[in-house]
XYZ file of C-alpha atoms in Angstrom:
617
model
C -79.266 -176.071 -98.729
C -80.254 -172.459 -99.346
C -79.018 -170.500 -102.048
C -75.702 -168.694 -100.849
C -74.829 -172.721 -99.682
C -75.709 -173.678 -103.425
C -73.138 -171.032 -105.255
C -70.238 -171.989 -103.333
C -67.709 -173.968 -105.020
C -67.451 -175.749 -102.110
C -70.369 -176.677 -100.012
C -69.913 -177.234 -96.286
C -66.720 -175.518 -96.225
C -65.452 -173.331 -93.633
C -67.260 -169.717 -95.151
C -70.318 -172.101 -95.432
C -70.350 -172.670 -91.347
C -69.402 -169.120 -90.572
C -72.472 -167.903 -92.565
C -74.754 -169.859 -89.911
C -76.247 -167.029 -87.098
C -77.380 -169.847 -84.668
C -74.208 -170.401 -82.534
C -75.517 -173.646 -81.128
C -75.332 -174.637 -84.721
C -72.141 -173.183 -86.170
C -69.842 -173.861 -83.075
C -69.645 -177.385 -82.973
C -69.768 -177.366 -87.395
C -66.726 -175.166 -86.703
C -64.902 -176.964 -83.889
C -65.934 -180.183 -86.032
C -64.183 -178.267 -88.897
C -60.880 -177.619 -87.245
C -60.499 -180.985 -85.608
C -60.964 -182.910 -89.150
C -59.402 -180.077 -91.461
C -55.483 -181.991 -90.905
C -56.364 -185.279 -91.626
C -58.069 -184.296 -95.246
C -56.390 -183.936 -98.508
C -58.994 -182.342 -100.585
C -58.521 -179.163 -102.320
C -58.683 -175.715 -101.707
C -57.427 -176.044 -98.369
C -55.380 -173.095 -98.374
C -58.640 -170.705 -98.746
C -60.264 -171.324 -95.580
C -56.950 -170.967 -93.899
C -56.356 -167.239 -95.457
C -59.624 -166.573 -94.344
C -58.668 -167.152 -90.653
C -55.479 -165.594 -90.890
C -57.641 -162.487 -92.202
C -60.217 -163.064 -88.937
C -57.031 -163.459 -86.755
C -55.258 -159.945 -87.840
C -58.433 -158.349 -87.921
C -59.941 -159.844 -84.582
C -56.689 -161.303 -82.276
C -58.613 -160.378 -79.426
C -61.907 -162.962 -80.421
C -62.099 -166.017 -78.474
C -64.660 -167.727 -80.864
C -62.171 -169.865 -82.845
C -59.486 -170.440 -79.979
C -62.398 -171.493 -77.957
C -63.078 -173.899 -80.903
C -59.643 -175.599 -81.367
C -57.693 -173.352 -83.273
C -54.821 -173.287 -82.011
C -54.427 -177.309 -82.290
C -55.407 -177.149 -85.816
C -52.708 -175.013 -86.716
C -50.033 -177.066 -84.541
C -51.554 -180.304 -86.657
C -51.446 -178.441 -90.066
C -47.294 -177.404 -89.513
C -46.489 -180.639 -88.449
C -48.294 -182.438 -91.250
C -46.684 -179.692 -94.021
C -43.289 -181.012 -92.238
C -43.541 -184.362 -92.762
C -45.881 -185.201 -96.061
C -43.929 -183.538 -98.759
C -46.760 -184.555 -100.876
C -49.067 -183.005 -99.245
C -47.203 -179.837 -99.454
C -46.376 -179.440 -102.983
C -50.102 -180.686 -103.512
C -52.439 -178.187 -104.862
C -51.500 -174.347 -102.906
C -50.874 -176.353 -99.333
C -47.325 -174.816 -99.655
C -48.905 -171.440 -98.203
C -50.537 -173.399 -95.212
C -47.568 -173.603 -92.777
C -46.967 -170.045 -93.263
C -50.531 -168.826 -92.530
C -51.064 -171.175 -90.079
C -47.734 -170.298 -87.870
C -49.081 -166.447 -88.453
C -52.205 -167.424 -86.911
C -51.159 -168.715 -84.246
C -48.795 -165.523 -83.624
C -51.980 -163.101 -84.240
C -54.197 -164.515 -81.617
C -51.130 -164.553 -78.693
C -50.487 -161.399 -79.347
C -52.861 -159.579 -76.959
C -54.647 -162.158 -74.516
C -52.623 -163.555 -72.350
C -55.155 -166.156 -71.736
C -54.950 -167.120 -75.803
C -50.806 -167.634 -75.198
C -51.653 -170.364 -72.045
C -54.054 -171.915 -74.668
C -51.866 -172.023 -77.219
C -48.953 -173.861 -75.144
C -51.459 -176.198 -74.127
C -52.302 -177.028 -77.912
C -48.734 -178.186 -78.183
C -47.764 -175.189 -80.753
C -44.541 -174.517 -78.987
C -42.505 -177.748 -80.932
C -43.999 -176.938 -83.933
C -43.053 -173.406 -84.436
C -39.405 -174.358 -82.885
C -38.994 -176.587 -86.056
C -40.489 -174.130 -88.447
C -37.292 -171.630 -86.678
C -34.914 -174.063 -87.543
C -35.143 -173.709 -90.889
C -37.075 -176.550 -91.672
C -39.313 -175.216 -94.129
C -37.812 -171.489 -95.633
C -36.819 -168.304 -94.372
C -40.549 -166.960 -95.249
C -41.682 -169.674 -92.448
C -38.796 -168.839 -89.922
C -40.084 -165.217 -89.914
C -43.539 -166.001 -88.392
C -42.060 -168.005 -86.081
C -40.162 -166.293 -84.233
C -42.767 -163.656 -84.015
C -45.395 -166.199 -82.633
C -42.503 -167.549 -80.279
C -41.910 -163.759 -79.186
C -45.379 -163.296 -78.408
C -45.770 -166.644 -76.689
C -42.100 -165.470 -74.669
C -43.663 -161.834 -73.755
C -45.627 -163.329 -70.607
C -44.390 -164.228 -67.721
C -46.781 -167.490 -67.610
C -45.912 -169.125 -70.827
C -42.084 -167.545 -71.071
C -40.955 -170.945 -69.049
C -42.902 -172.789 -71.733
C -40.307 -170.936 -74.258
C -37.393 -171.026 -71.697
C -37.195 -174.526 -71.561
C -36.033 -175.296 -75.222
C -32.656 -173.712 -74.487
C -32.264 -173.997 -78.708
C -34.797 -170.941 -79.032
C -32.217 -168.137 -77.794
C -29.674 -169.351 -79.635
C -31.545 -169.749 -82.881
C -33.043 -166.378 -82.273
C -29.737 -164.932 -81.567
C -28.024 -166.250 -84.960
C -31.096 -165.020 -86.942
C -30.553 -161.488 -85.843
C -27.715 -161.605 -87.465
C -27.603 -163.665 -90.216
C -31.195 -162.352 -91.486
C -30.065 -160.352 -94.083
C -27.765 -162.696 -95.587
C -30.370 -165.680 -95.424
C -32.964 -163.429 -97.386
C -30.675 -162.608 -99.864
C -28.691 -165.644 -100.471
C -32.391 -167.616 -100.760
C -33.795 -165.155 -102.262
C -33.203 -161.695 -103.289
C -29.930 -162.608 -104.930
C -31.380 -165.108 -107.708
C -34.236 -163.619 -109.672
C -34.895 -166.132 -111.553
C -34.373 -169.450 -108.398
C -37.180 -166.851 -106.274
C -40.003 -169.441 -105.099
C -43.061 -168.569 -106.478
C -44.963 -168.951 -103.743
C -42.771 -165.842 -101.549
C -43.210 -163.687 -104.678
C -46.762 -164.451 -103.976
C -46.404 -163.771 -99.932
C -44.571 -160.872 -100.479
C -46.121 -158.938 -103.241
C -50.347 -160.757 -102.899
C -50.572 -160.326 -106.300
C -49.885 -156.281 -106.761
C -46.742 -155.531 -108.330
C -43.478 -157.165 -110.428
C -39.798 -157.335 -109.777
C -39.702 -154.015 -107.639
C -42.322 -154.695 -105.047
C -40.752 -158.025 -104.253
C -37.730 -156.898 -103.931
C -38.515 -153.738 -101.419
C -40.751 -155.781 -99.164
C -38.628 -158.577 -99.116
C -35.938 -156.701 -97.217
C -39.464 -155.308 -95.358
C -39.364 -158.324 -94.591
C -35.819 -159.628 -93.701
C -35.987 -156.743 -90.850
C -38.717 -157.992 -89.649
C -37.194 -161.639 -89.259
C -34.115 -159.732 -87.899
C -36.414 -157.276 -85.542
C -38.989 -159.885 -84.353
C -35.785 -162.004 -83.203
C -34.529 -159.285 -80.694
C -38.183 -159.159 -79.678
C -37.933 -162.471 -78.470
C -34.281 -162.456 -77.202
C -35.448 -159.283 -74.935
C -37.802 -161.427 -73.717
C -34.824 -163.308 -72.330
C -32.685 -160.607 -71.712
C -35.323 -159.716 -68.474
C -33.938 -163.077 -66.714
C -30.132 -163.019 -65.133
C -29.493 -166.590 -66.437
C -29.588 -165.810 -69.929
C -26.915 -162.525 -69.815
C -23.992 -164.468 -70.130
C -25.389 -166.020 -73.233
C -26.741 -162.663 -74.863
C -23.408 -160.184 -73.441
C -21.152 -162.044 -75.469
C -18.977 -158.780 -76.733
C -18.687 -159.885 -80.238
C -22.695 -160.404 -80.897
C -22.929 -157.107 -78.508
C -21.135 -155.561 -81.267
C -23.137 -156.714 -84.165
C -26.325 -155.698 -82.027
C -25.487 -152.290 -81.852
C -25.511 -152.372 -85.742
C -29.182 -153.697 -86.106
C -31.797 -150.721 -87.015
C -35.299 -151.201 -88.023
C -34.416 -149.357 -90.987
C -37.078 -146.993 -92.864
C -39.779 -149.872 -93.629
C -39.762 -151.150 -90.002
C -39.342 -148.029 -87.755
C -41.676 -149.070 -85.485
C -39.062 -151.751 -83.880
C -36.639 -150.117 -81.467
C -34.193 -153.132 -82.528
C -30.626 -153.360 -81.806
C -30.979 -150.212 -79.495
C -34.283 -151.900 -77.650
C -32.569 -154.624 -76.362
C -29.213 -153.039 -75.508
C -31.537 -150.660 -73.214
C -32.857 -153.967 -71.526
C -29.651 -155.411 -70.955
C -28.742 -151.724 -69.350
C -31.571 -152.700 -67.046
C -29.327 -155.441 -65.160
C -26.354 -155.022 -63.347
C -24.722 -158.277 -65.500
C -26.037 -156.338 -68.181
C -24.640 -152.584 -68.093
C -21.141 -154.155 -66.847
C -21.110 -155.648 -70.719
C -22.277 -153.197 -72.229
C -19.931 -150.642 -70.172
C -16.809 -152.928 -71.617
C -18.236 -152.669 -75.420
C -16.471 -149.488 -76.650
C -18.308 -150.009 -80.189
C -22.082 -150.453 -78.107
C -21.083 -146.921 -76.447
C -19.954 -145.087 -79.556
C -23.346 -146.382 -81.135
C -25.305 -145.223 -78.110
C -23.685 -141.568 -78.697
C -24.360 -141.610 -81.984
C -27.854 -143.022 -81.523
C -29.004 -140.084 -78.722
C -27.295 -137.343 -81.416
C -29.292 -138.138 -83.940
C -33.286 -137.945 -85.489
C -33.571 -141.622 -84.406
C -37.525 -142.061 -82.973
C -35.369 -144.115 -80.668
C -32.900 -141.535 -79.235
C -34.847 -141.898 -75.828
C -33.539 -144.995 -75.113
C -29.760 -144.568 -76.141
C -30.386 -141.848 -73.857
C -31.634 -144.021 -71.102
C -28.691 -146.680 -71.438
C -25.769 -143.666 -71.198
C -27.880 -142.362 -68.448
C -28.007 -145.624 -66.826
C -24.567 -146.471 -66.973
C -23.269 -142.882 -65.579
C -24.922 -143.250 -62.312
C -23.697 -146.690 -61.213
C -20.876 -146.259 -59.688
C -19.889 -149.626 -61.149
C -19.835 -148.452 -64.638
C -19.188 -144.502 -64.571
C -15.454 -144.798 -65.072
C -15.360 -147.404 -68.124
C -18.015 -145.157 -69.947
C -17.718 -141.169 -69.076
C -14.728 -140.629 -70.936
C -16.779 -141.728 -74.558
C -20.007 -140.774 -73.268
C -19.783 -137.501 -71.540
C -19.773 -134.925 -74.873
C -22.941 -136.507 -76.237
C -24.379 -136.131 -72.966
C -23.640 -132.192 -72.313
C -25.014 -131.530 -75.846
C -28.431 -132.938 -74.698
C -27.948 -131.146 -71.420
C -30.386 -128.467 -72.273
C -33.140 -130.926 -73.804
C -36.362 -129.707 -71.674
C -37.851 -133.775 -71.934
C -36.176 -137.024 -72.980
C -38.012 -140.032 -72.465
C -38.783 -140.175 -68.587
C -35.875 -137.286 -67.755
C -36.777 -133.541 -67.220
C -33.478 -131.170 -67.656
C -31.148 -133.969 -68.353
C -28.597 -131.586 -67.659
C -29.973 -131.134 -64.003
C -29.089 -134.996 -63.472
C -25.908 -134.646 -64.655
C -25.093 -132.344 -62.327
C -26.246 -134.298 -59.735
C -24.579 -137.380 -60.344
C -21.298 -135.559 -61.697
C -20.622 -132.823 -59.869
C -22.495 -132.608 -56.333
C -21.871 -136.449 -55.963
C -18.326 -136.407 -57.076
C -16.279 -137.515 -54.008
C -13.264 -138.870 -55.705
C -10.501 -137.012 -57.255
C -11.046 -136.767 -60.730
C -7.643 -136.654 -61.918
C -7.594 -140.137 -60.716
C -10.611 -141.570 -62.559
C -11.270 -139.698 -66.128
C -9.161 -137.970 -68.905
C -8.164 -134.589 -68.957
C -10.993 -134.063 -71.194
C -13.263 -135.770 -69.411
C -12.071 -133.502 -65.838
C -12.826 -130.073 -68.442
C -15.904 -131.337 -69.677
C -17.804 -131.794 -66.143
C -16.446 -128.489 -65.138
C -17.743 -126.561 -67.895
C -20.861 -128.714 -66.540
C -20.598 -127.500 -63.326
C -19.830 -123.789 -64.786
C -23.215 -123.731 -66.957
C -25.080 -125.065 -63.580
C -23.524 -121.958 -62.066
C -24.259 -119.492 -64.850
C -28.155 -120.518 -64.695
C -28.675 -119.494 -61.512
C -26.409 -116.359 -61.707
C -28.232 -115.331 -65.216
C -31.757 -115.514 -62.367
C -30.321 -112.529 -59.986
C -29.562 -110.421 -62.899
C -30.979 -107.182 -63.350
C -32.955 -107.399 -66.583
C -30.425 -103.886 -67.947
C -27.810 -105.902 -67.432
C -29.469 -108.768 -69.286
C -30.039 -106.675 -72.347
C -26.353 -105.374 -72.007
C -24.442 -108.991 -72.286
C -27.522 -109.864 -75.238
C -26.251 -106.527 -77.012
C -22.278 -107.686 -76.168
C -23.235 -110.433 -77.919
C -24.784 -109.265 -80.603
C -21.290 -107.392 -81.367
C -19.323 -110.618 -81.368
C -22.336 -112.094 -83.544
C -21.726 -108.969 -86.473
C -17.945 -109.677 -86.127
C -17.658 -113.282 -86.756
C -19.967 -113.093 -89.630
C -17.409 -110.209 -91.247
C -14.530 -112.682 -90.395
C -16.744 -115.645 -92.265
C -17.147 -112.860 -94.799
C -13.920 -112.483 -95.225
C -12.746 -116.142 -95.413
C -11.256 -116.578 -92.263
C -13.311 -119.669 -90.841
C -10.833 -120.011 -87.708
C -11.567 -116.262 -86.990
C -15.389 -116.452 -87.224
C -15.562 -119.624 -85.005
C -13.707 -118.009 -82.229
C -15.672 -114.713 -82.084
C -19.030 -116.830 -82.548
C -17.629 -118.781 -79.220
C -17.223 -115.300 -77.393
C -20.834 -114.357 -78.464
C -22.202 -117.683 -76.832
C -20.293 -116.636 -73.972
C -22.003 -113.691 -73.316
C -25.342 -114.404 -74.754
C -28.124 -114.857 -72.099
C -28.927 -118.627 -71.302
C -32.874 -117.592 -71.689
C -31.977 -115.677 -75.159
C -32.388 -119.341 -76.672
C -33.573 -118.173 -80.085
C -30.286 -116.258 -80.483
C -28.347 -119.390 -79.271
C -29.932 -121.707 -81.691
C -28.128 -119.263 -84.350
C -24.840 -118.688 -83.022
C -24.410 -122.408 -82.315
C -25.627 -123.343 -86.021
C -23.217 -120.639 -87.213
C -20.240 -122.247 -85.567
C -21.507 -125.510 -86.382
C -20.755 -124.624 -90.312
C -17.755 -122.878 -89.347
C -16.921 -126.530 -87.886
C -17.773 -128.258 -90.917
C -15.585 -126.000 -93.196
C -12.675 -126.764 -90.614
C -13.191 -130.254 -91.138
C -14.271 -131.081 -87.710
C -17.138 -132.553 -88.127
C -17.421 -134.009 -84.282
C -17.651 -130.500 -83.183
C -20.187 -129.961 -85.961
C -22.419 -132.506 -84.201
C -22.010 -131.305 -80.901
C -22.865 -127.566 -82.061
C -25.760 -128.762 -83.978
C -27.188 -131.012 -81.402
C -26.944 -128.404 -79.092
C -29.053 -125.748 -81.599
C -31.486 -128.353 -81.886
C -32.246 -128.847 -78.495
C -32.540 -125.627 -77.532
C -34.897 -124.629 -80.625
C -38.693 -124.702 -80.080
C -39.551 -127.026 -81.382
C -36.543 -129.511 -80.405
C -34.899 -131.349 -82.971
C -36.933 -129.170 -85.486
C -34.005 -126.166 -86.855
C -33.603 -126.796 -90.571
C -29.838 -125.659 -90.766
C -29.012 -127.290 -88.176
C -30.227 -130.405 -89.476
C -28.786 -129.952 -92.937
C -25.525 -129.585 -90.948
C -25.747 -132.341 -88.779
C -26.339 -134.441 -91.283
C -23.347 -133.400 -93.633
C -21.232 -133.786 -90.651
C -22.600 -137.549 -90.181
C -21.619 -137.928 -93.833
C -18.227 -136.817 -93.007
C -17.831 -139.573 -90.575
C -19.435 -142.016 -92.525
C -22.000 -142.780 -90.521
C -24.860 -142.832 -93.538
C -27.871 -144.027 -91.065
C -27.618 -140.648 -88.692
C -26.802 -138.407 -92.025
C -29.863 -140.055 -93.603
C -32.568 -139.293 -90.764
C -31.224 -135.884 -90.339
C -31.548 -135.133 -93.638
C -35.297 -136.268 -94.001
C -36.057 -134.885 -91.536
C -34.416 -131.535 -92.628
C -36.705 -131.674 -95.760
C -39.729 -132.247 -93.770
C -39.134 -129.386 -91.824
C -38.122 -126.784 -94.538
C -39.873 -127.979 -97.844
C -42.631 -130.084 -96.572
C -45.786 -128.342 -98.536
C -47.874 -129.174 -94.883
C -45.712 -126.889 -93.290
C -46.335 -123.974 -95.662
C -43.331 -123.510 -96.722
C -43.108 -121.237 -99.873
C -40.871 -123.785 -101.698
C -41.795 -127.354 -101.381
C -39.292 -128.782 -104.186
C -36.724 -131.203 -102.592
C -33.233 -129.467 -103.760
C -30.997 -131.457 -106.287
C -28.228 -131.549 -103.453
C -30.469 -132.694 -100.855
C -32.148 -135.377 -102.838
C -28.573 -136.874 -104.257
C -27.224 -136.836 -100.750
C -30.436 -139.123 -99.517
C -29.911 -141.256 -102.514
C -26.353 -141.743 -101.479
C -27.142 -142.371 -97.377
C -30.241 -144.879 -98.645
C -27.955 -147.035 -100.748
C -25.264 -147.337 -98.086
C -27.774 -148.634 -95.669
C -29.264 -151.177 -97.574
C -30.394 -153.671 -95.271
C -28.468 -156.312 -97.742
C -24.828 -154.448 -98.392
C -22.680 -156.960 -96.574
C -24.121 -159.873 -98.117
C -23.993 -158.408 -101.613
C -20.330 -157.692 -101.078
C -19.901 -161.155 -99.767
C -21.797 -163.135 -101.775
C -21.790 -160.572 -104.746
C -24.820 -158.515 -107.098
C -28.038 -159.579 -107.631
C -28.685 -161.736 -110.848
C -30.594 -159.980 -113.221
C -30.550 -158.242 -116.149
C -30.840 -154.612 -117.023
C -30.542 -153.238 -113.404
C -28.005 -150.944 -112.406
C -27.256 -149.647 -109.119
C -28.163 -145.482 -109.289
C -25.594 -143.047 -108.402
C -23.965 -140.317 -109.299
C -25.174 -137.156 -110.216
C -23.766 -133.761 -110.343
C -22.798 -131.687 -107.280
C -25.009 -129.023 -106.173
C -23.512 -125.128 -106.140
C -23.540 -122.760 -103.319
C -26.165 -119.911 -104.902
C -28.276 -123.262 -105.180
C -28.183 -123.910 -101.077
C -28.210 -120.713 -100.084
C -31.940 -120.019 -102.154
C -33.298 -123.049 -101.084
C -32.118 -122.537 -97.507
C -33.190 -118.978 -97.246
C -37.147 -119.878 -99.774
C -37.662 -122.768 -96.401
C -36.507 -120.697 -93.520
C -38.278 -117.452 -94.399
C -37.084 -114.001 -92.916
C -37.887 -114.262 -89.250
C -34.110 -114.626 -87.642
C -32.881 -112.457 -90.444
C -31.547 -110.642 -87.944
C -29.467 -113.048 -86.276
C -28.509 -115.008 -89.195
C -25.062 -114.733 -90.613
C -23.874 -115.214 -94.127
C -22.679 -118.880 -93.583
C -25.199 -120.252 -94.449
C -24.380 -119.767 -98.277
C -21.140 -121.993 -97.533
C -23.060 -125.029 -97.203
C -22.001 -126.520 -100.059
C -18.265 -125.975 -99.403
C -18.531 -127.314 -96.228
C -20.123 -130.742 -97.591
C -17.649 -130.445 -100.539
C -14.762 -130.588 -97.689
C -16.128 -133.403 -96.080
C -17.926 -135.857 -99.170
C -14.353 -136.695 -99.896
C -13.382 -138.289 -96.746
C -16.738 -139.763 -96.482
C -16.268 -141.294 -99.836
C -12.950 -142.856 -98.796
C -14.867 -144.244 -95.589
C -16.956 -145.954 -98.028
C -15.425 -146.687 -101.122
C -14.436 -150.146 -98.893
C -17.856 -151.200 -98.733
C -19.682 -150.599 -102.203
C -19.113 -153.204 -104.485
C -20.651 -153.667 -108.251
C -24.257 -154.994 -107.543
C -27.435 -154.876 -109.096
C -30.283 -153.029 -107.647
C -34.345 -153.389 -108.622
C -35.654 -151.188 -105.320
């Protein structure tokens, strides 16, 4: 035994074998290894199994230890932790089902070679009893994610397909998630298993740490389950089971959240369900899936694309246009003038297309008088475009100086305290601005927009807003018009559209990256994300039903005092600089009336769902 073999607490073991450079030697120690490992009991077990679950995040792509008999070790070592309870609580073998189910999941997430192995190895029966709750929620998590990945190719989905028990259990862990983590865990500080605080914090970190990753970690369990139901979503026999309207409803609700924002959730799988014709004809009848969609394509969601893609979807079949234009139509013209979406160029463009040139029915038949106004104003700005091409580049500057009047005028009415009056003589100057005279635009529509918000409408708010944004270069990057898109959210009570909005309003005008001369987050800003974060914590609904968190000394934060209007309009003008000084209007010192008019009503919206709870985050 040489001398590295000689200071290991355990010689032979698995870091022993890997150490070996002849491969004819350390293969078949190694296979050898992973065929006996199940039927031993000694100790210590756990640390060669970490050490693979290290090799298989770091290396899913290496074909050494699948070759070798991986993936039937793993199988062996979940069935054996589900049937010798002495065994598990024996020495740290509690950790082994767990690492050994995320194992598995790392090396089928790439090679679709590794997944056909892995069926082979039996590992499909094992992880389905680890999903149905068998062991913990901890367990369940990695589970369904190797499931998902075993489900994502078309030669092993069958495998998954054929336990008709994996949809459904999938289906009721995207929505009970959140309640199962905090019921088993979060709720009862001192009932948390020692071995999750472990998992969930690897030794860095108390109380706090356990607490934020384990809802990290509930949307993940909630995320990685409409992974693998949109595997099933792809395949017309499971739509009737997935379209049921009321879990169509409480998909719409699902979001990644902050921690997992690389997971398209609820919105991922509604656009693959707006793939199939069984599909959008669901969706289509789900009033509550369309407002989300709306909501969802307004908004600083990374995902906006694809709310865009279902509303898109659903306006050109001819099956679906009626049941959806009348709630969908608005959000759609206020992206009109978006120069890229996703896979669409000029969105507007296709709406013309499908709406007007391809409109052969009377509309007074189909749609709402709303509806009827909205596609000819459509049809009006199509027109305008291609007049605004022909004109003489005098008259240009004329209607740009016409506007300019109208500009000066409603910012003396806004002066002067009449809101209605400034909002009507802003609408004239958007009128007669130029279409290409987008900078101008972007100022007259945020104007209006806080005119809106003072009014109390904050719908139109949104729609002004959304329309300064995508017309600003960059899109979706005007700090005002942020600020006031999110305020109007607020208004609505719709805390996960206010929230993104607003971060991203203070990465825009006080991020230091962006040179901005004041880089300190205002008091108002920073209370209003305070307020959006706690009203979308992941566990809200289960707090309220199942009530605070046990633990001592912990108080929910809120509160604070309310920021003045000298305080927004510094801030605002120390991030935006001075270059549209001469297009900006005196509005934007009103800021914090117009969020003063609208946090009450938001408040009442609500009021319904905070309860007393204790928070650690």
């Amino acid at each position: 035994m040489d001398k590295s073999d000689s200071d290991c607490p355990y010689p032979g073991c698995f870091f022993c074998l890997m150490r070996d450079v002849n491969p004819s030697k350390r293969r078949p120690s190694i296979a050898k290894f992973f065929k006996d490992l199940p039927g031993e009991d000694d100790d210590g077990q756990v640390i060669p199994i970490s050490g693979l679950w290290n090799s298989a995040m770091a290396q899913p792509s290496n074909a050494e230890f699948v070759d070798l008999g991986v993936f039937e070790c793993m199988a062996a070592l979940i069935w054996k932790g589900l049937t010798n309870r002495r065994w598990l609580a024996h020495d740290q073998n509690i950790f082994i089902p767990y690492y050994a189910a995320h194992i598995i999941g790392s090396y089928t997430m790439v090679v679709e070679d590794f997944a056909e192995r892995a069926v082979s190895a039996g590992v499909i029966p094992a992880l389905l009893e680890l999903l149905r709750g068998r062991m913990t929620w901890v367990e369940q998590r990695v589970a369904v994610r190797a499931l998902g990945h075993l489900a994502s190719y078309d030669v092993t989905f069958p495998y998954i397909a054929a336990y008709g028990e994996i949809l459904d259990l999938s289906m009721q862990l995207s929505v009970d998630a959140p309640e199962i983590v905090y019921t088993h865990f979060l709720q009862f500080v001192d009932k948390r298993l020692a071995y999750h605080c472990d998992l969930l914090t690897r030794g860095v970190g108390g109380l706090e740490v356990e607490s934020r990753n384990a809802e990290a970690w509930a949307s993940q369990l909630q995320c990685w389950s409409l992974q693998l139901i949109n595997c099933f979503a792809f395949k017309d026999e499971f739509l009737s089971t997935i379209c049921q309207p009321e879990y169509l409803i409480k998909l719409s609700g699902t979001w990644g959240g902050l921690a997992n924002e690389n997971s398209p959730a609820g919105v991922g799988l509604i656009r693959t369900l707006c793939h199939r014709r069984l599909g959008k004809q669901a969706v289509a009848e789900c009033d509550a899936v369309i407002e989300t969609l709306c909501n969802v394509s307004r908004s600083s969601d990374d995902w906006q694309h694809m709310a865009v893609d279902c509303l898109v979807w659903l306006i050109q079949d001819v099956d679906t246009r009626s049941k959806v234009l009348d709630k969908a139509l608005l959000a759609l013209i206020d992206l009109a003038e978006l120069p890229t979406i996703g896979e669409y160029k000029r969105l507007g463009n296709l709406l013309v297309q499908n709406l007007v040139f391809k409109n052969e029915v009377d509309l007074s038949k189909k749609f709402q008088p709303r509806t009827r106004s909205l596609i000819k104003q459509l049809e009006a700005f199509h027109d305008r475009v291609r007049m605004e091409k022909n004109l003489p580049k005098e008259d240009v500057q004329i209607r740009l100086a016409a506007a300019l009047v109208s500009k000066l005028e409603g910012n003396a009415y806004f002066s002067a305290g009449d809101i209605q009056g400034a909002a009507t003589k802003y609408t004239e100057a958007l009128a007669l601005c130029p279409i290409k005279a987008k900078k101008e635009r972007v100022t007259l529509h945020s104007n209006r927009a806080q005119c809106q918000l003072l009014l109390q409408n904050p719908e139109a708010a949104i729609s002004d807003t959304t329309r300064a944004l995508c017309i600003h270069n960059p899109v979706n990057r005007h700090g005002k018009s942020l600020w006031r898109r999110s305020q109007a959210y607020d208004c609505l009570g719709l805390a996960k559209e206010s929230l993104l909005d607003a971060i991203l309003f203070v990465n825009e005008s006080f991020g230091e990256s962006e040179g901005k001369g004041n880089s300190k987050v205002p008091r108002y800003v920073d209370q209003l994300i305070k307020k959006q974060m706690q009203a979308i914590w992941l566990f809200n609904e289960a707090a309220a039903k199942h009530g605070g968190v046990q633990c001592e000394g912990d108080e929910r934060e809120g509160g604070g005092d309310i920021r003045s209007s000298s305080e927004v309009e510094d801030d605002l003008s120390a991030a935006e600089g001075q270059e549209e000084s001469e297009w900006e209007t005196a509005s934007e010192s009103e800021d914090c009336a117009a969020e003063s008019c609208c946090s009450s009503q938001a408040e009442e919206r609500q009021d319904h769902r905070r309860r007393e709870w204790k928070n650690f985050r």
